[in-house]
Short mmCIF file of C-alpha atoms in Angstrom, two decimals:
data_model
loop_
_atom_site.label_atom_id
_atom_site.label_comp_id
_atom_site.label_asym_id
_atom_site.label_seq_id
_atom_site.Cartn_x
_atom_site.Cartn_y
_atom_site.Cartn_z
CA UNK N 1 0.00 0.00 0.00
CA UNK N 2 2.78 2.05 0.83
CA UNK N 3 4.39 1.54 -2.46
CA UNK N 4 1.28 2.48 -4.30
CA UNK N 5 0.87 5.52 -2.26
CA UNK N 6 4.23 6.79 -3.10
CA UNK N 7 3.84 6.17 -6.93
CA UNK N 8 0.69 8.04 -6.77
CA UNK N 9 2.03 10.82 -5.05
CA UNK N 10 5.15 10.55 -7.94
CA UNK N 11 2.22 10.57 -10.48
CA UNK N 12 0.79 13.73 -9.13
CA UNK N 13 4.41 15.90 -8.84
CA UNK N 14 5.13 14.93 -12.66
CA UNK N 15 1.56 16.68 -13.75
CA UNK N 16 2.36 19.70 -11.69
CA UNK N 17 6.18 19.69 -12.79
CA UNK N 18 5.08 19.87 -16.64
CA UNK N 19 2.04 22.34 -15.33
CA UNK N 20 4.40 24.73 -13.95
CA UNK N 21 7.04 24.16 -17.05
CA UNK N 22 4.35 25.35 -19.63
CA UNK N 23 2.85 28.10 -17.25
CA UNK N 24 6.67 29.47 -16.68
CA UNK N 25 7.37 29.01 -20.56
CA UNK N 26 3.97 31.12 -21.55
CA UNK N 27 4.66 33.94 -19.57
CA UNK N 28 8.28 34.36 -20.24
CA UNK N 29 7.70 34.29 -23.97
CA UNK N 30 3.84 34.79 -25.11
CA UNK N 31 2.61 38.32 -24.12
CA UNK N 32 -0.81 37.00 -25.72
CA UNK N 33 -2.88 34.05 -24.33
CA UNK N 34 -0.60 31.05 -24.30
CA UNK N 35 -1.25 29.43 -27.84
CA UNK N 36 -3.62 26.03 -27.38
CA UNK N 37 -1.45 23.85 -29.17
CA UNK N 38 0.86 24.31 -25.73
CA UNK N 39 -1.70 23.32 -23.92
CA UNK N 40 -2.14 20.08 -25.47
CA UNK N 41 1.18 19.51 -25.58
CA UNK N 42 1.60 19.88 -22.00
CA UNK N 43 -1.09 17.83 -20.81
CA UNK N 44 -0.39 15.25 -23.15
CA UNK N 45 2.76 14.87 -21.78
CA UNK N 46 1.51 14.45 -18.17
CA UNK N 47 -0.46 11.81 -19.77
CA UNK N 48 2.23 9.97 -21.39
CA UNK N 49 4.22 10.48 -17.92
CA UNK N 50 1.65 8.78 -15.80
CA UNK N 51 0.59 5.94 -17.92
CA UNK N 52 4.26 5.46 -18.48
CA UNK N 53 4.70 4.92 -14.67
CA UNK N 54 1.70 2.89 -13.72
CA UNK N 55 1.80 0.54 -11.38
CA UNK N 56 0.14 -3.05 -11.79
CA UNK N 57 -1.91 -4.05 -9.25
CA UNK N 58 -3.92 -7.28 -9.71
CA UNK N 59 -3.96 -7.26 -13.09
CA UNK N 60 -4.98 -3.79 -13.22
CA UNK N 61 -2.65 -0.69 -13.90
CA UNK N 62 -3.36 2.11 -11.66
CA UNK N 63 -2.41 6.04 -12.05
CA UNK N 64 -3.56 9.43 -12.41
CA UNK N 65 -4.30 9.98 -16.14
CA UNK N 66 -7.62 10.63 -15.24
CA UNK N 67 -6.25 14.24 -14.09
CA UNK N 68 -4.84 15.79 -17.00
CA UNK N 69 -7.40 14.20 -19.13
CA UNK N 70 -10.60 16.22 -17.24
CA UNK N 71 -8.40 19.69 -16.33
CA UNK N 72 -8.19 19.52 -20.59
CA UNK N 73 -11.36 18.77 -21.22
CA UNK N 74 -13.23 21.56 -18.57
CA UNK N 75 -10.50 24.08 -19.09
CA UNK N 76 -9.76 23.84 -22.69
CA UNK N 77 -12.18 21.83 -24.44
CA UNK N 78 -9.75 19.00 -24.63
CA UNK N 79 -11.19 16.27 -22.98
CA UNK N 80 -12.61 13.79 -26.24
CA UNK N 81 -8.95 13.61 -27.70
CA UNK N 82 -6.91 13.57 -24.68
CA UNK N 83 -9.42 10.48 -23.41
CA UNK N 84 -9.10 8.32 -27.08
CA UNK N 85 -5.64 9.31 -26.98
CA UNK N 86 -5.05 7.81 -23.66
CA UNK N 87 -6.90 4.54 -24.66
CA UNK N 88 -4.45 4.65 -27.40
CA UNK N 89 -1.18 4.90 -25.46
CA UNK N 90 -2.67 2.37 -22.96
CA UNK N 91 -3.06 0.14 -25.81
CA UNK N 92 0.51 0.85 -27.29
CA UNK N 93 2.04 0.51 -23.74
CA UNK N 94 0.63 -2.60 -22.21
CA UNK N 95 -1.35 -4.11 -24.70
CA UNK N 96 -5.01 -4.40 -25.96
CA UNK N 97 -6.75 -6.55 -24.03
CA UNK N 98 -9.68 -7.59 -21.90
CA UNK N 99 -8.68 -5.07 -19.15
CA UNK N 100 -8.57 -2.13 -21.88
CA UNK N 101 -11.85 -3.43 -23.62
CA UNK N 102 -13.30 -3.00 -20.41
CA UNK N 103 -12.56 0.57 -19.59
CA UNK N 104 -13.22 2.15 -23.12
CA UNK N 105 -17.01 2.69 -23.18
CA UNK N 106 -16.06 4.78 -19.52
CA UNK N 107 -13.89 6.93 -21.50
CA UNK N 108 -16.27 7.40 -23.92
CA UNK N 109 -18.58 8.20 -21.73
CA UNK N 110 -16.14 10.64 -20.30
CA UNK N 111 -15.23 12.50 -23.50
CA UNK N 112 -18.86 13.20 -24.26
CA UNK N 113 -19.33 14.11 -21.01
CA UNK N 114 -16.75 16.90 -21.00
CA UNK N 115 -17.70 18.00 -24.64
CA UNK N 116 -20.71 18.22 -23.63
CA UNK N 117 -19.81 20.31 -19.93
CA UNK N 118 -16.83 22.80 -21.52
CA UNK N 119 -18.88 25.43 -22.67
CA UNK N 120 -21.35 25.61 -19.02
CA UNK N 121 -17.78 24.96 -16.87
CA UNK N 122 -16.26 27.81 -17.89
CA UNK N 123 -19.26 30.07 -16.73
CA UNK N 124 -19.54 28.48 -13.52
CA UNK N 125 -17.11 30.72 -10.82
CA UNK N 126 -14.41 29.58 -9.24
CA UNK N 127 -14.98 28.01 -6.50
CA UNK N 128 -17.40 26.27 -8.30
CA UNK N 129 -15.65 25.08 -10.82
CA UNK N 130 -12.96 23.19 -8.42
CA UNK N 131 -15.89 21.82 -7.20
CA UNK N 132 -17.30 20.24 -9.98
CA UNK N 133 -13.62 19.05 -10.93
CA UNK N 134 -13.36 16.71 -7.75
CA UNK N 135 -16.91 15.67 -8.59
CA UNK N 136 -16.10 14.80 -11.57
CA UNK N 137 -13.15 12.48 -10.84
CA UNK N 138 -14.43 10.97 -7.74
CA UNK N 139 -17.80 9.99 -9.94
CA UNK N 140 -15.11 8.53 -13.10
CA UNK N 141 -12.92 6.72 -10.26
CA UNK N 142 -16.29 4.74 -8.89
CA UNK N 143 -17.30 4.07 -11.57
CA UNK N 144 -14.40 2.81 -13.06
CA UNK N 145 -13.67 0.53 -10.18
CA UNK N 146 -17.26 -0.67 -10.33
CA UNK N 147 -16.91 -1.64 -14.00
CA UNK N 148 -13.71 -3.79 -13.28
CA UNK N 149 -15.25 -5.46 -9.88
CA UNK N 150 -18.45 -6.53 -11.96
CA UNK N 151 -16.40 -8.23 -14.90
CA UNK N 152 -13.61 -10.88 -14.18
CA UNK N 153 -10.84 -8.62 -13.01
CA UNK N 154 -10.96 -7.83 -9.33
CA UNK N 155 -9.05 -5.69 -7.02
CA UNK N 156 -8.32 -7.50 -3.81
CA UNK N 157 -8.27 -5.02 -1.74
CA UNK N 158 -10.96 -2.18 -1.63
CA UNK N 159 -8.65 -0.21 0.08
CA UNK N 160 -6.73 0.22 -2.92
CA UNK N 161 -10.18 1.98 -4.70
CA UNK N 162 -10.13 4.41 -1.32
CA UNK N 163 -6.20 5.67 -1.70
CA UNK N 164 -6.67 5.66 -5.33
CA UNK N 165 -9.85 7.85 -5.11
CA UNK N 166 -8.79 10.42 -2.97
CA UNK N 167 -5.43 10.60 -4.44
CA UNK N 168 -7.46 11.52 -7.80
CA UNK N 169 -9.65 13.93 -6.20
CA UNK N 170 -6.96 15.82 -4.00
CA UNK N 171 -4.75 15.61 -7.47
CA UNK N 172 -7.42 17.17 -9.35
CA UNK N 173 -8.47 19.57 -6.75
CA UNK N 174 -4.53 20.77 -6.83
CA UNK N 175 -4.96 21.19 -10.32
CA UNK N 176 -7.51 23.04 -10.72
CA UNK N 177 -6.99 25.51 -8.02
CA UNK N 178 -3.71 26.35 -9.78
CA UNK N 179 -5.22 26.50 -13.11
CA UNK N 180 -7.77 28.95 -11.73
CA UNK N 181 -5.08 31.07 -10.11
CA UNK N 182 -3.30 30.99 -13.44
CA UNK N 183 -6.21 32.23 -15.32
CA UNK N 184 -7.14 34.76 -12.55
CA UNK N 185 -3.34 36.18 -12.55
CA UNK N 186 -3.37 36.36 -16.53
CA UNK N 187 -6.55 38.03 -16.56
CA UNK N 188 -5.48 41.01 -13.75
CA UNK N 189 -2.40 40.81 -16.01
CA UNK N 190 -4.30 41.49 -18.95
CA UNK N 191 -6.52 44.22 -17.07
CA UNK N 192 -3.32 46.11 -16.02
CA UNK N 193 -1.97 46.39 -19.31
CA UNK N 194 -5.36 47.69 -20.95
CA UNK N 195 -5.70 50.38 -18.16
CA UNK N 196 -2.60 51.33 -18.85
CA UNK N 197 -3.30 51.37 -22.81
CA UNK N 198 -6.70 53.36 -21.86
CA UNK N 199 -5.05 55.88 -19.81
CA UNK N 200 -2.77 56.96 -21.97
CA UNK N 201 -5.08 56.86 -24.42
CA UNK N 202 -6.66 58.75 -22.30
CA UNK N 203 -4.33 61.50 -21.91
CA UNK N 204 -3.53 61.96 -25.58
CA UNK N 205 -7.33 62.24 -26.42
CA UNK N 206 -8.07 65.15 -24.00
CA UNK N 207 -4.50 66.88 -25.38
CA UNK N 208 -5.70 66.27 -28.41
CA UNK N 209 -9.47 67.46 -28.43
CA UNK N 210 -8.41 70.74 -26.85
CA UNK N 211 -5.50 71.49 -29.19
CA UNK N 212 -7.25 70.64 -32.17
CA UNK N 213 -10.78 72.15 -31.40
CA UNK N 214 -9.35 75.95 -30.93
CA UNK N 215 -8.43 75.89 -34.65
CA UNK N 216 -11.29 74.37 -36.05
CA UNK N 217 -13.48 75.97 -34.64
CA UNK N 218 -12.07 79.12 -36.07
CA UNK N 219 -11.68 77.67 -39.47
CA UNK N 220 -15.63 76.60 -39.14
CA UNK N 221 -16.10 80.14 -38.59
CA UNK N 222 -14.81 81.52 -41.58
CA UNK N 223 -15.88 79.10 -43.69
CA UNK N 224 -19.66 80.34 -42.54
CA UNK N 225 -18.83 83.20 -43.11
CA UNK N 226 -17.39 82.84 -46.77
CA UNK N 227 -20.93 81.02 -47.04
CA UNK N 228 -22.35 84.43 -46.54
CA UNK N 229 -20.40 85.96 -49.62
CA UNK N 230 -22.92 86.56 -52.40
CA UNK N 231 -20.29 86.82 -54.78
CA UNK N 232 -19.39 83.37 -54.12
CA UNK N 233 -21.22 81.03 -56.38
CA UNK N 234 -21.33 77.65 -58.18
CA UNK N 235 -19.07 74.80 -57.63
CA UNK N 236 -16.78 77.28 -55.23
CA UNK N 237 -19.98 77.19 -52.68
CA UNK N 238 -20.40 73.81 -53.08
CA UNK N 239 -16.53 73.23 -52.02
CA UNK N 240 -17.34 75.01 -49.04
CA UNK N 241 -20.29 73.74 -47.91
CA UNK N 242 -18.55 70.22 -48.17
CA UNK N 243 -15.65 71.63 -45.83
CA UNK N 244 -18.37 72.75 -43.86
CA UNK N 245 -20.27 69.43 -43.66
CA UNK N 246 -16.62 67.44 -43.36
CA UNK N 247 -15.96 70.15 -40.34
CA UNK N 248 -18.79 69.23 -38.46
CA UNK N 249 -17.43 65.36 -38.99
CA UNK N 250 -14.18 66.31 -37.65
CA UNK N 251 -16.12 68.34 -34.76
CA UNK N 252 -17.98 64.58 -33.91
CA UNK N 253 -14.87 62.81 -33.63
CA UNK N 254 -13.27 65.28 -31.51
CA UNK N 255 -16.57 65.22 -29.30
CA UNK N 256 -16.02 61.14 -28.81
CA UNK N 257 -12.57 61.56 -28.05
CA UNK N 258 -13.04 64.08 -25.45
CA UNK N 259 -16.16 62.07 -24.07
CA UNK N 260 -13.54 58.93 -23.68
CA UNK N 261 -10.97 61.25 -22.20
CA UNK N 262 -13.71 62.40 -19.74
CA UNK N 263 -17.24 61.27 -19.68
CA UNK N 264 -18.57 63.65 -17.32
CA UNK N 265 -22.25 63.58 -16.26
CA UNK N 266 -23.50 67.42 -17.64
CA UNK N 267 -27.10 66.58 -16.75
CA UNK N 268 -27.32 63.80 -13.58
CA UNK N 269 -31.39 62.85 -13.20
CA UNK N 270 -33.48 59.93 -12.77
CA UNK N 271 -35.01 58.53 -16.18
CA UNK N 272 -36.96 55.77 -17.30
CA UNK N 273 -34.46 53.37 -19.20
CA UNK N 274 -36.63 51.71 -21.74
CA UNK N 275 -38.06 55.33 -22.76
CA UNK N 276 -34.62 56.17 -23.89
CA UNK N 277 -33.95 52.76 -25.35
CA UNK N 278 -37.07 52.78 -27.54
CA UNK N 279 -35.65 55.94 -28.52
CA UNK N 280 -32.37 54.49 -29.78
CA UNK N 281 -33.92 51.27 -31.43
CA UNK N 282 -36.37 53.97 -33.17
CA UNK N 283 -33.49 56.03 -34.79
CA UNK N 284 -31.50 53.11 -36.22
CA UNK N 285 -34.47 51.70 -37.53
CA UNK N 286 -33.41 52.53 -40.75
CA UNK N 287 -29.98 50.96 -40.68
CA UNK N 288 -31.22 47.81 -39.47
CA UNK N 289 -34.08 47.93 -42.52
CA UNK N 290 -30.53 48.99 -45.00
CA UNK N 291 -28.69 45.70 -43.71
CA UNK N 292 -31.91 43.82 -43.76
CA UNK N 293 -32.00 43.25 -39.86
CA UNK N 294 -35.10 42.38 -38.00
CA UNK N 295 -35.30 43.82 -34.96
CA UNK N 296 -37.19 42.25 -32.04
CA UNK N 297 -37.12 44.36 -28.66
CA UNK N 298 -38.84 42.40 -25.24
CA UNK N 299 -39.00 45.54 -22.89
CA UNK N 300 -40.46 44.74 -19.17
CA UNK N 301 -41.44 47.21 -16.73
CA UNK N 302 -40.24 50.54 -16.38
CA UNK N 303 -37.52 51.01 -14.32
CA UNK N 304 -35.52 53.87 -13.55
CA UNK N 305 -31.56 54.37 -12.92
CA UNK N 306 -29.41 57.74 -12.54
CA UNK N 307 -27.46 59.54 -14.43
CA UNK N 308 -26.94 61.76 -17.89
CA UNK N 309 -29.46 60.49 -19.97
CA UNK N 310 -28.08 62.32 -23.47
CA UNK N 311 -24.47 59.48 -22.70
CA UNK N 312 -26.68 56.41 -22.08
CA UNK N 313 -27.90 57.11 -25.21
CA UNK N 314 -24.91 57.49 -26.88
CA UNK N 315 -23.58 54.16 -25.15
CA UNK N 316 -26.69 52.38 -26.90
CA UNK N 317 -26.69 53.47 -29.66
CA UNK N 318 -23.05 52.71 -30.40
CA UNK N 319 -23.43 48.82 -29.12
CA UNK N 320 -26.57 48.48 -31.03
CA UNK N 321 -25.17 50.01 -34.17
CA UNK N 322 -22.11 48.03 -34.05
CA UNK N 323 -24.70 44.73 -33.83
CA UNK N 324 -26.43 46.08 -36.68
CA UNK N 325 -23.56 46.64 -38.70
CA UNK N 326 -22.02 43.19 -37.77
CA UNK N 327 -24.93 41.57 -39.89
CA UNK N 328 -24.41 42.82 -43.67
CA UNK N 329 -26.24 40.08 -44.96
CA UNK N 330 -28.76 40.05 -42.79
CA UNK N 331 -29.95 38.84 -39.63
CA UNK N 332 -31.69 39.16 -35.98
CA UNK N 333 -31.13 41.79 -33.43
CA UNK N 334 -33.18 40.91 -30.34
CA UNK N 335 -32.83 43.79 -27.42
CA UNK N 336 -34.19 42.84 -23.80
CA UNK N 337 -34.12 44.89 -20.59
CA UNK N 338 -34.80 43.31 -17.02
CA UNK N 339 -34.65 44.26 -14.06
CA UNK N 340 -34.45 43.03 -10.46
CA UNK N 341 -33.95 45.18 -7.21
CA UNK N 342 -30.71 45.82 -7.79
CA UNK N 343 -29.65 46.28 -11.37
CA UNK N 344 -31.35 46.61 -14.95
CA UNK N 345 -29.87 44.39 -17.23
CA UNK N 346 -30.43 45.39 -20.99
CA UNK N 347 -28.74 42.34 -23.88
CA UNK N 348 -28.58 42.77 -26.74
CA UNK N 349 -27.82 40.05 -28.99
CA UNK N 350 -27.07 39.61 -32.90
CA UNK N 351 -26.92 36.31 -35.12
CA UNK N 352 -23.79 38.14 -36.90
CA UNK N 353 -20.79 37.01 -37.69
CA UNK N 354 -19.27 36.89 -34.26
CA UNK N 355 -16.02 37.07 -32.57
CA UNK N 356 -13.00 34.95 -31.25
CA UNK N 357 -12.05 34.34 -27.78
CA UNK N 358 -8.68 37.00 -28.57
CA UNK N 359 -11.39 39.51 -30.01
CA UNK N 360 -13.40 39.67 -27.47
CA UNK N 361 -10.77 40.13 -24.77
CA UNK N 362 -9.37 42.79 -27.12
CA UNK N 363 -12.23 44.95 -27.10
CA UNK N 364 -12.60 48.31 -25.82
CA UNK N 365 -8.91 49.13 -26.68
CA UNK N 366 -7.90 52.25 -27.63
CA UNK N 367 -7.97 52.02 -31.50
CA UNK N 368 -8.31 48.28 -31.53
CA UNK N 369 -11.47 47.48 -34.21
CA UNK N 370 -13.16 44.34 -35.68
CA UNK N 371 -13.76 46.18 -38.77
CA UNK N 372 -10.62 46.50 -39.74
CA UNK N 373 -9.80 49.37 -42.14
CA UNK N 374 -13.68 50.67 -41.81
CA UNK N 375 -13.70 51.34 -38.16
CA UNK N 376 -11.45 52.57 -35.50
CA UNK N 377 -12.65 51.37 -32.15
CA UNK N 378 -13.58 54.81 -30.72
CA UNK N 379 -17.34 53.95 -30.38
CA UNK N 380 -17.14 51.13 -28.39
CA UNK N 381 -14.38 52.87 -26.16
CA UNK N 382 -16.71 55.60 -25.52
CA UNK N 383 -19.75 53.06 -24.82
CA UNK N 384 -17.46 51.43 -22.04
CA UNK N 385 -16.10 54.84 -20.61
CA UNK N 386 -19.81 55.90 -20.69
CA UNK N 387 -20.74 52.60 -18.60
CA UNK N 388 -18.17 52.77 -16.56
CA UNK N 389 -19.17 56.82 -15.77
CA UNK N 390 -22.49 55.10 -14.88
CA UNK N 391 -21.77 52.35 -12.29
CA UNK N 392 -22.38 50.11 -14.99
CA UNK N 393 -20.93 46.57 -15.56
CA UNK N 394 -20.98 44.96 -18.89
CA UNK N 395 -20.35 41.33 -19.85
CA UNK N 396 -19.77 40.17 -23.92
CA UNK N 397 -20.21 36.83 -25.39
CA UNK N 398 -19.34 35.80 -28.55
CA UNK N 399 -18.60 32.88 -31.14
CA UNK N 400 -17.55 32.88 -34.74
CA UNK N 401 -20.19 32.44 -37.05
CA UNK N 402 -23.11 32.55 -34.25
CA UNK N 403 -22.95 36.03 -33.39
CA UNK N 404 -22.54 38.18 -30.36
CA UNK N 405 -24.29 38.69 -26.90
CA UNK N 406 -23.94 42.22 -25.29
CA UNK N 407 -25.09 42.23 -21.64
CA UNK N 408 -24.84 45.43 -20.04
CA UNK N 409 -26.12 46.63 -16.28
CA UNK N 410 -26.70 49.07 -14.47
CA UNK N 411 -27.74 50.01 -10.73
CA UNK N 412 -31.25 50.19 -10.35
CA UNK N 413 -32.81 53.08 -8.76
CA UNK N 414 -36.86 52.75 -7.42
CA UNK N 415 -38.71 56.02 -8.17
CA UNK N 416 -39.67 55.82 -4.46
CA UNK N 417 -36.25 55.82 -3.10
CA UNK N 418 -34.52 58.40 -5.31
CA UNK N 419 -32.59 61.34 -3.14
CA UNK N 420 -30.47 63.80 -4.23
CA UNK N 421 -27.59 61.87 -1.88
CA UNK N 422 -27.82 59.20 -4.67
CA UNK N 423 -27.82 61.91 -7.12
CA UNK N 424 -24.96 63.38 -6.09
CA UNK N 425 -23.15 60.22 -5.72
CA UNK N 426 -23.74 59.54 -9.35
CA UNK N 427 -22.79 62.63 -10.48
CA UNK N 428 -19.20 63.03 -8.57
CA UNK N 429 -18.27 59.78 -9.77
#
């Protein structure tokens, strides 16, 4: 027993060796999300490690290639080829026989299963998640053993089951623990690096808008002015009323910059949410009828939240124009509000073309753009400055080819229990 124990253990130090190895390797050389391929690679080799050193015990060769086999398949959607592939190796390494033929439909069984959990897993929190990890493993490990009791290998010793169990489940809850602290460190990492990005951004914008307005402006002026000329005429009036109309352009841009730089509240009141957002669906009515869009809108109850009414429009209407315009063949653009005590929720969700993990992470960068060459990112930059202004929260989720889920929130305010103390929280930010 002893001797099993201390194998086990061996088992689980290999799978946290290569864990570390790849971790280590990704942040000294990928600035970007560590490539999937090194992923696989790494967990593969903890499964060639352990099934390399298993250990025979009645007939039956026992290790921990359970672990690296469910941590791929919750984590990265890995699970179906890192299970055949271990049925393969087992195969390759100690031969196909009764003992093999035995197992299979339970790792068949566990592939689908962890196709099937990937995409719910990675919503669940945390804690959670470890959770359902050890729950996992514990449920594979009894069932396993209760597979090769019923046919005509046994295990003479159930005690061997027990160690072997709770090895598993303290192996995978090591795992997984470090895997979430990996993904929570990369994601502050991330965070850090974007504020930084935005702040600068930041600065530059408000230099910017003030350095460039001053002149504009004046040119704007005289250009009206030569408008007024009655001895101008013909094409020459035309010229300038296009400088004019390309002024005003430049004078919008230079607006959205300055509302990134500094979204400040002009006008701070109470309004009724789905008022303004019927307002918003109403004036893009016609781009969504130019990119042949239906638009479906489920609106509850009015509810109220705080704050300047003129940016929540603007935040709106950017998100819902850039799910418009995500659909030029066509499409669905539902938009639902909700609200509980606490928060209104508004989503809205397009069937367009949709976005990759590294997209959507990228988002809301200065100058970063899904468009490419036809857009620049300042819209949705504002939108998230503007929610952000707001004591707003906003979630996005997205998948190539199914389109894109925009879930935004915002504190919910009662009419009854409005005071200008909440007012004037709002409005100082």
């Amino acid at each position: 027993m002893l001797e099993l124990l201390k194998h086990l253990l061996f088992n689980l130090s290999l799978i946290l060796l290569f864990t570390f190895i790849f971790k280590l390797a990704a942040e000294r050389y990928y600035s970007e999300p560590f490539p999937p391929v090194f992923c696989f690679l790494g967990l593969f080799l903890s499964l060639i490690v352990c099934l390399w050193f298993s250990i025979p015990i009645d007939g039956v060769m026992l290790d921990l290639r359970q672990i690296p086999i469910i941590i791929g398949g919750l984590y990265y959607g890995l699970g179906p080829l890192l299970a055949i592939l271990s049925l393969i190796l087992r195969g390759l390494l100690f031969g196909f026989n009764s003992q093999l033929l035995a197992i299979t439909p339970i790792y068949l069984l566990l592939a689908l299963a962890l196709w099937l959990a990937h995409p719910w897993f990675l919503k669940l929190k945390s804690r959670k998640r470890i959770q359902v990890s050890v729950f996992i493993v514990a449920a594979i490990s009894a069932l396993t053993f209760g597979v090769l009791l019923i046919s005509d290998i046994t295990i003479s010793e159930l005690e061997i089951a027990l160690v072997i169990t709770f090895i598993q489940c303290i192996g995978i809850g090591m795992m997984s623990y470090l895997t979430e602290v990996m993904i929570e460190n990369e994601f502050f990492r991330n965070q850090m690096m974007k504020s930084q990005k935005i702040e600068l951004a930041s600065h530059m914008s408000a230099a910017i808008s003030h350095e460039v307005r001053n002149p504009l402006t004046a040119a704007l002026g005289f250009l009206q002015l030569a408008t007024e000329d009655i001895s101008i005429q013909g094409k020459t009036k035309g010229y300038i009323e296009t400088a004019i109309n390309e002024l005003h352009e430049a004078e919008r841009v230079i607006k959205d910059y300055f509302t990134f730089a500094q979204p400040s509240l002009n006008e701070v009141n109470p309004f009724c949410v789905n008022e303004e957002l019927k307002k918003v669906i109403k004036s893009l009515h016609p781009l969504a009828n130019m990119n042949s869009v239906e638009v479906v809108t489920v609106i509850n109850t009015e509810c109220f939240i705080i704050g300047d009414r003129g940016l929540f429009r603007q935040c709106l209407l950017n998100i819902i124009k850039n799910s418009i315009e995500a659909m030029p063949n066509g499409g669905k653009l539902t938009v639902h509000s909700s609200n509980t005590k606490d928060e209104i929720r508004i989503r809205i969700s397009d069937s367009g073309i949709g976005m990759s993990v590294e997209q959507v992470q990228r988002l809301g960068e200065p100058y970063y753009s899904t468009k490419g060459n036809k857009g620049t990112g300042l819209g949705l930059m504002v939108s998230l400055s503007i929610i952000r202004a707001l004591k707003g929260n906003f979630h996005i989720n997205s998948r190539i080819g199914l389109g894109t889920e925009f879930v935004v929130a915002f504190p919910a305010y009662c009419s009854d229990n409005l005071s200008p103390k909440s007012i004037n929280e709002v409005a100082s930010g």
